[in-house]
Tab-separated table of C-alpha atoms in Angstrom:
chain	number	residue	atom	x	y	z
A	13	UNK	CA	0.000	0.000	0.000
A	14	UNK	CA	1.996	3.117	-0.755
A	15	UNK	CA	0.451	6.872	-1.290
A	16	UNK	CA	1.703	9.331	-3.893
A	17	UNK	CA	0.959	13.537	-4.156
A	18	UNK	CA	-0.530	14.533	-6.846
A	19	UNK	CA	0.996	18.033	-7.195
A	20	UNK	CA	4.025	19.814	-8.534
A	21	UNK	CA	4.381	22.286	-5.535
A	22	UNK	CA	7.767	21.480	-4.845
A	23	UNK	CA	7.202	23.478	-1.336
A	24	UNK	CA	4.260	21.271	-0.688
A	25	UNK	CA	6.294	17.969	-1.230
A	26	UNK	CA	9.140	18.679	1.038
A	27	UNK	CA	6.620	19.351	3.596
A	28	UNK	CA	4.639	16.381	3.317
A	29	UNK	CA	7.994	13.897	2.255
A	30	UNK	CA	9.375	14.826	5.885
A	31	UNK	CA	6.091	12.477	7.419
A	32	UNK	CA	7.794	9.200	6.260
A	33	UNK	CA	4.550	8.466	4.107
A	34	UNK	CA	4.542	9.749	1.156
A	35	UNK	CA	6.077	7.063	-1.657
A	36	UNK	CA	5.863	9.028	-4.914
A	37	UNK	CA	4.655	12.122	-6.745
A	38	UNK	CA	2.503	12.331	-10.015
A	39	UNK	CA	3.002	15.948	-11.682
A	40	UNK	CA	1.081	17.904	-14.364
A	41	UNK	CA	3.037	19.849	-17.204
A	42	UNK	CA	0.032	22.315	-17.773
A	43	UNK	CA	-0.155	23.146	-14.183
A	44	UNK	CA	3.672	23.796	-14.295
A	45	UNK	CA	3.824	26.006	-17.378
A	46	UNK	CA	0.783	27.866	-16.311
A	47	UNK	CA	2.886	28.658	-13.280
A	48	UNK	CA	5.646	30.192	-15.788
A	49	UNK	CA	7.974	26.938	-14.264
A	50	UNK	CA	10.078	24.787	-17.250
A	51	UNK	CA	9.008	21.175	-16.475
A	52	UNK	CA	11.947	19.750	-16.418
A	53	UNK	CA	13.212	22.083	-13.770
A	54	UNK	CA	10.722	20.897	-11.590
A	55	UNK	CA	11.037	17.597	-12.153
A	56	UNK	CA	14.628	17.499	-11.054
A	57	UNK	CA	13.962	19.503	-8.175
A	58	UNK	CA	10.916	16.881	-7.127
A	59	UNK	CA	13.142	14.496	-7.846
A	60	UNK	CA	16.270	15.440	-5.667
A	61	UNK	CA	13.485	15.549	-2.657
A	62	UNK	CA	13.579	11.715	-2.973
A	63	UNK	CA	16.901	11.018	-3.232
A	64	UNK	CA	17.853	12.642	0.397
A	65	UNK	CA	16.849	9.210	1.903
A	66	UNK	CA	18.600	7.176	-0.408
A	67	UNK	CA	16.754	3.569	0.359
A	68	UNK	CA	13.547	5.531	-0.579
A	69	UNK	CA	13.842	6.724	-4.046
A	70	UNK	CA	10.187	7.342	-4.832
A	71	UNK	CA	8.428	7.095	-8.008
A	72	UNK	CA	8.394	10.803	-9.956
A	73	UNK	CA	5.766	10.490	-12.811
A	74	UNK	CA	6.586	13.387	-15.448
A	75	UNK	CA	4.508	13.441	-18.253
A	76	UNK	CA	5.502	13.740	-21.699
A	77	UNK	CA	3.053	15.475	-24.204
A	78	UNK	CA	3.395	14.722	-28.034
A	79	UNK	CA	1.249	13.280	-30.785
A	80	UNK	CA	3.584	10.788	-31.777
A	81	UNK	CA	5.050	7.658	-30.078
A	82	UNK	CA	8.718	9.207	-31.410
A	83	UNK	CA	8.461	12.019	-29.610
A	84	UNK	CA	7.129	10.839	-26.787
A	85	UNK	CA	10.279	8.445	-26.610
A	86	UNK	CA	12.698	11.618	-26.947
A	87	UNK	CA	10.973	13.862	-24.454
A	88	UNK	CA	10.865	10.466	-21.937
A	89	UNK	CA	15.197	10.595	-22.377
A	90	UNK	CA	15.493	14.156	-21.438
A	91	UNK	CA	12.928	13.095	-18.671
A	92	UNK	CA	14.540	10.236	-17.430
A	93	UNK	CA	18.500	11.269	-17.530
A	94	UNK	CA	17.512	13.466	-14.123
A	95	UNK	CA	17.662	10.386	-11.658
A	96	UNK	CA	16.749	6.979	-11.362
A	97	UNK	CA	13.364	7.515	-9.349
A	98	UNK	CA	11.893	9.119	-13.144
A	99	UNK	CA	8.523	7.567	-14.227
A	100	UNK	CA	7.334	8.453	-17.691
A	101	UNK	CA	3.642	9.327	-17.323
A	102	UNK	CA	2.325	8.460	-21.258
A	103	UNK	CA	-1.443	8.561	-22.071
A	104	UNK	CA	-3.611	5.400	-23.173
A	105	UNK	CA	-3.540	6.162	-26.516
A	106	UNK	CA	-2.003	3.916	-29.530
A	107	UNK	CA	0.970	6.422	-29.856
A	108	UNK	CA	0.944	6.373	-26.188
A	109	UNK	CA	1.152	2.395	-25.929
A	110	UNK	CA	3.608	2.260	-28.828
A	111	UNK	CA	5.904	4.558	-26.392
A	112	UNK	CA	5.220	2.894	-23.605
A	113	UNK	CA	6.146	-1.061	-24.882
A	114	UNK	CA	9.550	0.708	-26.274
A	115	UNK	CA	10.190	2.488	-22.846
A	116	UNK	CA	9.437	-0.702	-20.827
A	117	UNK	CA	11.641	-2.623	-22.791
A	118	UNK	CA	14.804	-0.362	-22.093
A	119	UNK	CA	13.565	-0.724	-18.208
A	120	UNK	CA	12.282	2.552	-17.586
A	121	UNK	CA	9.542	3.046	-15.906
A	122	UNK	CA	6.139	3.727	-17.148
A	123	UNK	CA	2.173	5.060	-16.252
A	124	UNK	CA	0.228	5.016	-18.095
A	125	UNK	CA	-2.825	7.692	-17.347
A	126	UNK	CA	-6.282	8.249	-18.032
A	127	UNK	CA	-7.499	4.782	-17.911
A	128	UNK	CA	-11.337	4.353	-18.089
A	129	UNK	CA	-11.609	0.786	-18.708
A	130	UNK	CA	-10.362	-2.962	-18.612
A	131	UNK	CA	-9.615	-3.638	-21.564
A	132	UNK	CA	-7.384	-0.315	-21.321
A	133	UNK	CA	-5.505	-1.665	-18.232
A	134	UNK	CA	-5.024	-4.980	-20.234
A	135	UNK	CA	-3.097	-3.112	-23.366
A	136	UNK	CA	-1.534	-1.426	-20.668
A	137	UNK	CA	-0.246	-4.053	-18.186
A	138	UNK	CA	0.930	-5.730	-22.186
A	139	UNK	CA	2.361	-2.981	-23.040
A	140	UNK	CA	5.081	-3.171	-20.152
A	141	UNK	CA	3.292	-0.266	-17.982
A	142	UNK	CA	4.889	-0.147	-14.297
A	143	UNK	CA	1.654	1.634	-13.343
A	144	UNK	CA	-1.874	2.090	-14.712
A	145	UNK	CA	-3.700	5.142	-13.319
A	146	UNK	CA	-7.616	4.961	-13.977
A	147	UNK	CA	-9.343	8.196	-12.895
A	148	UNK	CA	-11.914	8.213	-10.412
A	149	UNK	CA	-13.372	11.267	-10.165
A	150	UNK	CA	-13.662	11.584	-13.965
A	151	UNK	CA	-15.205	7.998	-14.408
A	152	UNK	CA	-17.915	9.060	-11.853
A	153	UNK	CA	-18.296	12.386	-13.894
A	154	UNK	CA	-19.270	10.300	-16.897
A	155	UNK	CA	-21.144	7.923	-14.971
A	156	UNK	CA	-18.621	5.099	-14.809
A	157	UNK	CA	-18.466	3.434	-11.395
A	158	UNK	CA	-14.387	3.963	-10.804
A	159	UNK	CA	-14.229	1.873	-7.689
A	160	UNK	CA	-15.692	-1.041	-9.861
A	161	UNK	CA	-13.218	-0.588	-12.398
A	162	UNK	CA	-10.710	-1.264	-10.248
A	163	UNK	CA	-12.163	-4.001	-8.413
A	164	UNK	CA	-12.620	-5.467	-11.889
A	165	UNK	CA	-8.853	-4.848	-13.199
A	166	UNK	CA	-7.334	-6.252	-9.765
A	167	UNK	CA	-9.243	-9.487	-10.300
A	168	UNK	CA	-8.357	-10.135	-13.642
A	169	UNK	CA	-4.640	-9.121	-13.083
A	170	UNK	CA	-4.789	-11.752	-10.194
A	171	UNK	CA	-6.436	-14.386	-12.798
A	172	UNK	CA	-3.487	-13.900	-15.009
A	173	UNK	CA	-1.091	-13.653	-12.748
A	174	UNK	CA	-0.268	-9.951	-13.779
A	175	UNK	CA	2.309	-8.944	-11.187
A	176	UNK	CA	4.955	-6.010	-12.502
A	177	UNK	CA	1.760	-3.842	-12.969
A	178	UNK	CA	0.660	-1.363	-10.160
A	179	UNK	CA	-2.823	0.239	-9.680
A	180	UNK	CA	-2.382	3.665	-9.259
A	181	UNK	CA	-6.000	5.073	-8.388
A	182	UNK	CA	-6.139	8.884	-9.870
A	183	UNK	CA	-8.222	12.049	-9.560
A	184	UNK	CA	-8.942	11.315	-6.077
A	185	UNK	CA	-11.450	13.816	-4.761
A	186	UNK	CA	-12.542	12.171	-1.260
A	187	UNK	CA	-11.589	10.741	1.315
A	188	UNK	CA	-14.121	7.804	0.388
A	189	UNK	CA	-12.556	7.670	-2.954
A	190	UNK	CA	-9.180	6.988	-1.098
A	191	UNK	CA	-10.745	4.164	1.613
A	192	UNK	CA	-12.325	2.733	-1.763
A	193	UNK	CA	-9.771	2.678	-3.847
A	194	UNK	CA	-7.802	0.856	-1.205
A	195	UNK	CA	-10.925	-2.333	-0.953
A	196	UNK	CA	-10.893	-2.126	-4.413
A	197	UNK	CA	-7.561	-3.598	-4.552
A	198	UNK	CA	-5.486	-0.106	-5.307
A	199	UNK	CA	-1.675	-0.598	-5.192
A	200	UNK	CA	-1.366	3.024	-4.683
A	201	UNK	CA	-3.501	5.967	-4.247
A	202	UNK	CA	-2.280	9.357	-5.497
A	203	UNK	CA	-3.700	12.291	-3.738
A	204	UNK	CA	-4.221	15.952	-3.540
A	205	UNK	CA	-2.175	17.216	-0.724
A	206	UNK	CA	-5.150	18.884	0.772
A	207	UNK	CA	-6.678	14.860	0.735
A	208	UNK	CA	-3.559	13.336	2.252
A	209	UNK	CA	-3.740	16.281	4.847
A	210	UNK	CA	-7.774	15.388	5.569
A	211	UNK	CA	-6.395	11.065	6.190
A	212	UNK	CA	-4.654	12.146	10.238
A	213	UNK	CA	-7.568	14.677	11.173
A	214	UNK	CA	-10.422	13.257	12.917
A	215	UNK	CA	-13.035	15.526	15.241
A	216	UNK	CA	-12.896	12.587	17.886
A	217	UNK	CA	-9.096	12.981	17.893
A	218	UNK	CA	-9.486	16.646	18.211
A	219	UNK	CA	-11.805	15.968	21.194
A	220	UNK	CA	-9.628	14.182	22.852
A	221	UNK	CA	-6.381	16.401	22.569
A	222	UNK	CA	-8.485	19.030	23.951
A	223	UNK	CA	-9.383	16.802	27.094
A	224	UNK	CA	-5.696	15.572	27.215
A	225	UNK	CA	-4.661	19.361	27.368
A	226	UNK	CA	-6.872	20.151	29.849
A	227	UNK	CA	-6.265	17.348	32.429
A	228	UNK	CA	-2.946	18.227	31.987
A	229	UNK	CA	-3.283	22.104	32.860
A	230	UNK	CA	-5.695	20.334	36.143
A	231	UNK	CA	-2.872	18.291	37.213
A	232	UNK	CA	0.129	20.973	36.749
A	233	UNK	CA	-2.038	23.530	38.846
């Protein structure tokens, strides 16, 4: 069971890496360029937050955009030559899958995104992927039952003994959609960091710090 951030806040993932819980990061290259940051900068600074605790590497995903497999391939190099802990996040697209069986087979690691059905995973998980990420949120937007989908791709991974490839539940918008995910079968959940943030707070556990604080102040009077 291991939990990514979904974010490129490179502030917000030193923060959060410090708990000892947080096993990856999957980024966004829109979200980066609409914050006037270059990618790859940001990348290689997400990526040197991992490497500080050297048995814990972390999984990076940076995602290459391009129309053709070719491309996708070259922007994956530039990608990858930052560290060891680089996963190329490639779309489930033909191009994408083309891109994806070629990265796999030089060993680098590969995600393959917006998933939104089996027989997606399956090209996927043939295709080499190290991770398939269907999205949640979005399948319930379009009135797909996302915790199903998992359910279903876990058991028919475990009928064909399909071990190399992870789950990676996305667009997580819930903490539901995280406990889910997780009975579903999920590998890994990758979350918003105001999510991961919402998993340690509990009113009951607020409650009770309060009473701890104040039978302390009673017994210190």
């Amino acid at each position: 069971m291991k939990i990514f951030l979904d974010t490129s806040d490179v502030g917000v993932i030193k923060h959060h890496y410090q708990t000892g819980l947080v096993d990856g990061v999957t980024t966004n290259p829109t979200l980066m360029m609409q914050a006037g940051r270059n990618p790859v900068d940001v990348i290689s600074e997400i990526s040197s937050v991992f490497s500080g605790r050297g048995y814990h590497i972390g999984s990076i995903s940076a995602e290459v955009v391009a129309d053709s497999a070719e491309e996708m391939v070259l922007q994956a190099e530039q990608y990858h030559s930052i560290g060891e802990n680089i996963t190329i996040k490639v779309p489930c697209t033909y191009e994408g899958l083309k891109a994806c069986r070629e990265l796999s087979e030089r060993d680098i690691k590969v995600n393959v995104t917006l998933i939104f059905s089996l027989n997606q995973s399956i090209l996927a998980a043939k295709a080499g992927a190290t991770y398939i990420s269907p999205f949640i949120g979005r399948c319930e937007d379009n009135d797909i039952d996302g915790i199903d989908l998992i359910s279903s791709i876990k058991r028919v991974f475990k009928l064909n003994s399909i071990t190399t490839t992870n789950i990676l539940a996305a667009s997580i918008r819930s903490i539901d959609h995280v406990n889910d995910s997780y009975k579903a079968g999920a590998d890994i959940v990758t979350l918003p960091p105001k999510i991961f943030e919402e998993m340690y707070k509990h009113v009951l556990t607020d409650q009770g710090l309060a009473q701890f604080d104040k039978d302390w102040k009673e017994l210190n009077k």
